[in-house]
GROMACS .gro file of C-alpha atoms in nm:
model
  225
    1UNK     CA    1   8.055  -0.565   6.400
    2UNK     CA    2   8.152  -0.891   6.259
    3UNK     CA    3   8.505  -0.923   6.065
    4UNK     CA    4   8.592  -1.293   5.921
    5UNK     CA    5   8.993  -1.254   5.793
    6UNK     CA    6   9.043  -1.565   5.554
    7UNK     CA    7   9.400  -1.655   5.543
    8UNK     CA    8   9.675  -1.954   5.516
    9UNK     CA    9   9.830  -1.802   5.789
   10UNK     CA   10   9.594  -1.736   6.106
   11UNK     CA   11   9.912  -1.762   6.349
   12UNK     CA   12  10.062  -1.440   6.198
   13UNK     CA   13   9.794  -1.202   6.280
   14UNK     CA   14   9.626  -1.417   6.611
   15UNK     CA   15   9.813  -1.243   6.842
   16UNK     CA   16   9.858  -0.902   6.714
   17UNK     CA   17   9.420  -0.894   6.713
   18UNK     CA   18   9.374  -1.022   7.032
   19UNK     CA   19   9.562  -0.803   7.270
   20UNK     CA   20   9.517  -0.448   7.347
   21UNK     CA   21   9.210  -0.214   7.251
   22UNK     CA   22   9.120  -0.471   6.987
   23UNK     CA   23   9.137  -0.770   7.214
   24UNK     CA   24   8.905  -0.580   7.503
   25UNK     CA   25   8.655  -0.466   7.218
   26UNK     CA   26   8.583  -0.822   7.151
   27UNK     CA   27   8.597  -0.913   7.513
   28UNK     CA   28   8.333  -0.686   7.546
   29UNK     CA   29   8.110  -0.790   7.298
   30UNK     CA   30   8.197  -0.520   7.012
   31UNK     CA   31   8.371  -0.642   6.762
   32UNK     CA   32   8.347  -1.042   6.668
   33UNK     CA   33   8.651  -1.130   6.486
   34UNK     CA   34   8.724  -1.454   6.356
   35UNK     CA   35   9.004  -1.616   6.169
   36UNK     CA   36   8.952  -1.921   5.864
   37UNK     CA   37   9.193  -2.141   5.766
   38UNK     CA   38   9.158  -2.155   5.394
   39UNK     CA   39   9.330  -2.516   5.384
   40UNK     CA   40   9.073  -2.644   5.607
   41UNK     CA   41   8.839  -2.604   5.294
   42UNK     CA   42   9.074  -2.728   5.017
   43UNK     CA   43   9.015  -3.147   4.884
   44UNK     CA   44   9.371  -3.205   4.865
   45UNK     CA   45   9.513  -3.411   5.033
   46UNK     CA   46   9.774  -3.223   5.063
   47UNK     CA   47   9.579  -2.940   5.181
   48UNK     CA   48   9.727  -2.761   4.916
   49UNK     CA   49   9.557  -2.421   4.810
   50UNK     CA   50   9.743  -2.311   4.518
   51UNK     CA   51   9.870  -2.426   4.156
   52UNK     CA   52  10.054  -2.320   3.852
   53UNK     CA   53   9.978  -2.039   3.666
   54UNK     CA   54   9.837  -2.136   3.342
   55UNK     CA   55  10.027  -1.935   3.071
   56UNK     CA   56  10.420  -2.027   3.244
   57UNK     CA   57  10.454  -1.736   3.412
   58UNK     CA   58  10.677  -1.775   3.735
   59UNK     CA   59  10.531  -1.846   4.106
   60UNK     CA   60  10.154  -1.985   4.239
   61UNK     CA   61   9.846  -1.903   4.228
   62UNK     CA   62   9.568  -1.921   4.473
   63UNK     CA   63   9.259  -2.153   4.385
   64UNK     CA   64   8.932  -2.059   4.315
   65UNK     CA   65   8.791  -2.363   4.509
   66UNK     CA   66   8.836  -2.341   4.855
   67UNK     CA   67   8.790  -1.981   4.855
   68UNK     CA   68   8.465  -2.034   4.665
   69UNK     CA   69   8.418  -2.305   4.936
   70UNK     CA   70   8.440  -2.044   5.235
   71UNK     CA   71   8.287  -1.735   5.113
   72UNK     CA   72   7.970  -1.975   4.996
   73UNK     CA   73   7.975  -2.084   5.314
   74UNK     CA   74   8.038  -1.795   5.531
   75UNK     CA   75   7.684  -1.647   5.323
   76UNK     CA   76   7.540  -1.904   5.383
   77UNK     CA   77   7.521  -1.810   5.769
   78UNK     CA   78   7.482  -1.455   5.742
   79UNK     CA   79   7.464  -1.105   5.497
   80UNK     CA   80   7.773  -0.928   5.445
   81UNK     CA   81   7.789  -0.592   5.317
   82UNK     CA   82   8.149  -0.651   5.171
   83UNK     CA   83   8.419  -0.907   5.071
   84UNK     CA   84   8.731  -0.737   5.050
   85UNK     CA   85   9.076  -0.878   4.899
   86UNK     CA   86   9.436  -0.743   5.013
   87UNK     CA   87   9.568  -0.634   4.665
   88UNK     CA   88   9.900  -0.379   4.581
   89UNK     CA   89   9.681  -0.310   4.296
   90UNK     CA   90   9.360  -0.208   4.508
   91UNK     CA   91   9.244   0.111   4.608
   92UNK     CA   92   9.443   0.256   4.854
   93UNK     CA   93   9.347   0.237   5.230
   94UNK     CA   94   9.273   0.594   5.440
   95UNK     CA   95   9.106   0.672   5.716
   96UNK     CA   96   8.813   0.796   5.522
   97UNK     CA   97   8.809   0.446   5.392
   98UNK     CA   98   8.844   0.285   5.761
   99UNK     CA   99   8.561   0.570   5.910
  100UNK     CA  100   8.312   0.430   5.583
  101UNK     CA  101   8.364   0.027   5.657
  102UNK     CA  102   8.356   0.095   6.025
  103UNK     CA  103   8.016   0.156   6.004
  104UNK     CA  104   7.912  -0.160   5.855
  105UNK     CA  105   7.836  -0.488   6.012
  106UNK     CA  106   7.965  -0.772   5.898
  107UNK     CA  107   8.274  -0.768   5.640
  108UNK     CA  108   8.538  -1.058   5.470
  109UNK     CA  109   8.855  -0.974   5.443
  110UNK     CA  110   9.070  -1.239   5.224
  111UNK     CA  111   9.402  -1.231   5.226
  112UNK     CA  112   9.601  -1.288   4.929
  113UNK     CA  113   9.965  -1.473   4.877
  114UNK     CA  114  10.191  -1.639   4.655
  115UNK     CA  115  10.194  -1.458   4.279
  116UNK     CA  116   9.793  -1.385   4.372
  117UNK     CA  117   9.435  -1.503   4.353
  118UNK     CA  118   9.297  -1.728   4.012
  119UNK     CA  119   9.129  -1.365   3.872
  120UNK     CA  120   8.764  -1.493   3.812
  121UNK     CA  121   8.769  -1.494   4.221
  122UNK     CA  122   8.816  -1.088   4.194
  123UNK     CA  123   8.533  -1.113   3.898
  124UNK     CA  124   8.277  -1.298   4.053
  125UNK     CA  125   8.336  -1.314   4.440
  126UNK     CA  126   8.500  -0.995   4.567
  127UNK     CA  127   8.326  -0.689   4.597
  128UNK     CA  128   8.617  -0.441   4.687
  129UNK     CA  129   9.011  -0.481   4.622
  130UNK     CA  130   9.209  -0.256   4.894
  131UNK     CA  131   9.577  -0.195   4.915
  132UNK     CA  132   9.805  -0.057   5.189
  133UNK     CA  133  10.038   0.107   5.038
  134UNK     CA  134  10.258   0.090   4.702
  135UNK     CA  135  10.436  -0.191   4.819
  136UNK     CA  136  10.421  -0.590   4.791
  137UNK     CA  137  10.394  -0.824   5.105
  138UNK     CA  138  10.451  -1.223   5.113
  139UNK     CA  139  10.123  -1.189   5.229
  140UNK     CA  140   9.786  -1.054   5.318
  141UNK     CA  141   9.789  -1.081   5.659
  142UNK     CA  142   9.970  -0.771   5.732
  143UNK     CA  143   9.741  -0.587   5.553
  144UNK     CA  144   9.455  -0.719   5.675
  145UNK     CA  145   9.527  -0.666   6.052
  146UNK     CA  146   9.635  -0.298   5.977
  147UNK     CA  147   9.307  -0.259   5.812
  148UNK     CA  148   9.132  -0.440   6.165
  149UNK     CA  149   9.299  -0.270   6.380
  150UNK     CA  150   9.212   0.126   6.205
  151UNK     CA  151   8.816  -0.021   6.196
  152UNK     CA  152   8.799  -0.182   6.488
  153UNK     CA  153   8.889   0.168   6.672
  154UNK     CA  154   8.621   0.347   6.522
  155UNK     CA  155   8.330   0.115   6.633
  156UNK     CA  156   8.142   0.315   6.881
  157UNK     CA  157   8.241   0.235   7.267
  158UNK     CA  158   8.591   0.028   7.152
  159UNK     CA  159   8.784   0.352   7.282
  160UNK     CA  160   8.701   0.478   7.634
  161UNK     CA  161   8.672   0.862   7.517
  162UNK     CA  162   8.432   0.851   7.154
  163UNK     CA  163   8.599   1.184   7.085
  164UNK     CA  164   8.995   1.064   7.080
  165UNK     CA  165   8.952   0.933   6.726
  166UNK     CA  166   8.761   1.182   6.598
  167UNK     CA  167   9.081   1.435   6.643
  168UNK     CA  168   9.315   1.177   6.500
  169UNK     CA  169   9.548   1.263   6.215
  170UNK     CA  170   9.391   1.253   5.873
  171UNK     CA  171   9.021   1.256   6.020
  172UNK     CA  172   9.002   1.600   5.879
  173UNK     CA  173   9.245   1.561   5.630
  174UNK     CA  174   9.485   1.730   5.875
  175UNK     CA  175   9.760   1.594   6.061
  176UNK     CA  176   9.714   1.597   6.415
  177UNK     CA  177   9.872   1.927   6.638
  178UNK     CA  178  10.127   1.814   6.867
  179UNK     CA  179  10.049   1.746   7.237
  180UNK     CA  180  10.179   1.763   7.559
  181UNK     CA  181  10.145   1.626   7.904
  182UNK     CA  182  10.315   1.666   8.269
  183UNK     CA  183  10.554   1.799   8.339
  184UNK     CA  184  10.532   2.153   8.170
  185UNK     CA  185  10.845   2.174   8.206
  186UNK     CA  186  11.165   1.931   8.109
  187UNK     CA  187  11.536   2.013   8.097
  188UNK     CA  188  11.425   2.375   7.992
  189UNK     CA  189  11.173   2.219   7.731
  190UNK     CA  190  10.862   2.386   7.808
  191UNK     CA  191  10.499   2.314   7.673
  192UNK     CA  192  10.341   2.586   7.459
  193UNK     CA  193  10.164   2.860   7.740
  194UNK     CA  194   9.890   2.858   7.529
  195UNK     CA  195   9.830   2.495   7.634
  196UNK     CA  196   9.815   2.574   8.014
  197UNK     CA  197   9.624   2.904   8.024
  198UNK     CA  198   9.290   2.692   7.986
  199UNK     CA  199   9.100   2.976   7.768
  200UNK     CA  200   8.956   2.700   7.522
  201UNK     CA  201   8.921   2.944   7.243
  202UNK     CA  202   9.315   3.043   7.231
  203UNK     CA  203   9.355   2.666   7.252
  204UNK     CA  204   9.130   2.560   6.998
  205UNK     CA  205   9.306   2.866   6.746
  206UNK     CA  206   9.614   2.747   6.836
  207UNK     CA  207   9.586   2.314   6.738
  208UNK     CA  208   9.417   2.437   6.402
  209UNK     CA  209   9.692   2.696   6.323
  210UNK     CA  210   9.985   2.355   6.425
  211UNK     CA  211   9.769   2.096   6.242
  212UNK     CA  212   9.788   2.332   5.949
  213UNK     CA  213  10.158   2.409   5.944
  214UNK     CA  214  10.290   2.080   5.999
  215UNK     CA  215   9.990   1.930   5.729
  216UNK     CA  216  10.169   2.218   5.505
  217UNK     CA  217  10.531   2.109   5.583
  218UNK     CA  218  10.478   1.745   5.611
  219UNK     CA  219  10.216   1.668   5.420
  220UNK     CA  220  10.140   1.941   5.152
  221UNK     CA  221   9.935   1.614   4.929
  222UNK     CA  222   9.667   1.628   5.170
  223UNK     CA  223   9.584   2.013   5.186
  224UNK     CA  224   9.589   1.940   4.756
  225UNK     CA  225   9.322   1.691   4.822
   0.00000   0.00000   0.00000
């Protein structure tokens, strides 16, 4: 899988993609990730990527030019089966959502900032607006390495056992049962008996009957859904 991330910022999320599970997958050949500098493709002088807004209103807006320049280009070299924009106003991101564009190959993720993108850019060049959360950033960049990072996972061979995400919280619109390792016993804390008896059945009964209850105390929304 191929993920381009277009940003003003490529410093802020560098790092955080290129360590850990996410910087082995592309060691390995799984995931190809790369960053764009959207001033590299702006005809300022300046560099500058962003104006007024036309009507008064307060703060800047990103141009439609150098984006148009990049995403032109970026088709140029290949088909991508979506270009995605970091919006508070776009549909909200899940792990349904992550499990669906995890299975696609190559995907543009452009991150917004400033007051927002010149709208005829969401008209004409964007084919899905996505949002983290009810909540405004300075930036896309967060957002868009969250949204890596949850993909990335689910691309098959990126973690060593293929079933650890599928038991993940939210995968069946569940949270996840609690777990447990060594020792069984701490300061008089001991693990559930159920979990060391090894009859896989009892086991099995018992993280469906925990996912439930703490779904139902936690997260009573998701059992709605």
């Amino acid at each position: 899988m191929r993920i381009d991330i277009i940003t003003v910022l490529p410093e802020m999320i560098e790092r955080t993609l290129n360590c850990s599970i996410i910087g082995r997958a592309q060691e390995r050949g799984l995931l190809e990730l790369r960053l764009h500098q959207l001033r590299d493709y702006s005809t300022d002088k300046w560099k500058r990527v962003d104006d007024y807004p036309f009507g008064g209103e307060p703060g800047m807006v990103m141009q439609i030019e150098p984006i148009d320049r990049i995403i032109t280009e970026l088709k140029s070299e290949r088909e991508y089966d979506d270009v995605i924009y970091t919006s508070p106003d776009g549909q909200k991101f899940d792990q349904p959502m992550a499990n669906e564009l995890s299975l696609l190959s190559n995907i543009i993720i452009l991150c917004g900032h400033y007051k927002g993108i010149d709208y005829r850019i969401r008209e004409h060049l964007i084919t899905r607006e996505i949002s983290i959360g009810d909540y405004v950033l300075t930036g896309g960049e967060l957002a868009a390495a969250v949204m890596t990072d949850a993909i990335a996972r689910l691309i098959p061979g990126v973690l060593n056992d293929a079933g650890s995400a599928l038991s993940d919280t939210f995968q069946d619109n569940l949270l996840a049962p609690p777990v447990y390792t060594r020792p069984a016993e701490y300061k008089g804390w001991r693990v559930p008996d159920v979990l060391l008896s090894g009859h896989e059945a009892n086991i099995a009964k018992w993280r469906m009957e925990q996912a439930l209850e703490r779904t139902k105390r936690l997260r009573p929304d998701l059992l709605e859904d």
